[in-house]
Amino acid sequence: MPGKRAAGVHLKSKAEIEAMGRSGAIIAALFAELQPRVAPGVTTTALNRFADTFVRSHRGAVPAFKGLYGFPGSACISINEEVVHGIPSRRSLKEGDIVSIDVGVKQGGWCADSAFTFPVGEIGAEAAHIMNVTRKALRAAVAAARPGHHVGDIGAAVVETVRGTGLAIIRDLVGHGVGRAIHEEPQVSNIGRRGFGMPLREGMVLAIEPMLAMGTERIATLEDRWTVITADRSLSAHFEHTVAVTADGPRVLTGGGIWDEPEWSMEPTALPQDVRMR
Ligand code: MG
Ligand code: MG
């Protein structure tokens, strides 16, 4: 049965949101499994292989990024200055790195999309700072995803969270609608103004994904034509949830597991007590 549409956006039924939540739960469970495996000496291809096997161990589930626009991996794995779309390789993680792992899952025809930046061993204060601010920006942006608000409210929440932290918002990459396809309308910018942009309606499902940089907001693409880096090679972090806009407010479809761990500080300015420091 065709779905209702609002300005080209497919509004999902409760049952469809439940189905997307099942795909989202696979990613949350995967991230919990990956956390202890993200360690010095581990190659990104080993993490990719684990992710692929884990996703496919769930009935009918497939990694949605594999082959998407020709992407060769099952997960995008981006280290330090790499922002997004890192291709799994034989490169191994080093103590103090931060690594963003971005995974899409499609099961029963419905997608979810989520990303998490992991510390590798003990990390420095700058790395902890950017991870915590980016995560806090995601939480604020998710809270803005409710009926009656606008897409601009989501970007405004990111802007307000990041202001005064010394970090830059990467504006050339955006979040998006999610549904039967991993990328649907609308675009969800991380820069916005409250009350501007497409009105948010019950049944919209959005991938909200702030990406921050320690230095410039400008980005570049490596010769592999996939890996996006910060133009000044400063550190970058990326956290992403798939979120349903419901009458009861935002419903995170990719939460739980690693996202609930209390030792992760959400404080943007104070240096975290809980992330292990060098
Ligand atoms: Mg993603
Ligand atoms: Mg996404």
CSV table of C-alpha atoms in Angstrom, one decimal, residues 1-13 16 110 180 184 201 203:
chain,number,residue,atom,x,y,z
A,1,MET,CA,0.0,0.0,0.0
A,2,PRO,CA,1.5,3.4,-0.9
A,3,GLY,CA,2.2,5.7,2.0
A,4,LYS,CA,1.0,9.1,2.6
A,5,ARG,CA,3.2,11.9,1.4
A,6,ALA,CA,3.9,15.3,2.7
A,7,ALA,CA,5.8,17.5,0.2
A,8,GLY,CA,7.5,14.5,-1.3
A,9,VAL,CA,8.2,12.9,2.0
A,10,HIS,CA,6.8,9.4,2.8
A,11,LEU,CA,5.1,9.4,6.2
A,12,LYS,CA,5.6,6.1,7.9
A,13,SER,CA,2.8,4.2,9.7
A,16,GLU,CA,6.5,0.7,9.5
A,110,TRP,CA,13.0,-1.1,5.9
A,180,ARG,CA,12.6,1.9,2.3
A,184,GLU,CA,15.2,9.9,1.3
A,201,ARG,CA,5.0,15.8,10.7
A,203,GLY,CA,5.4,9.7,10.6
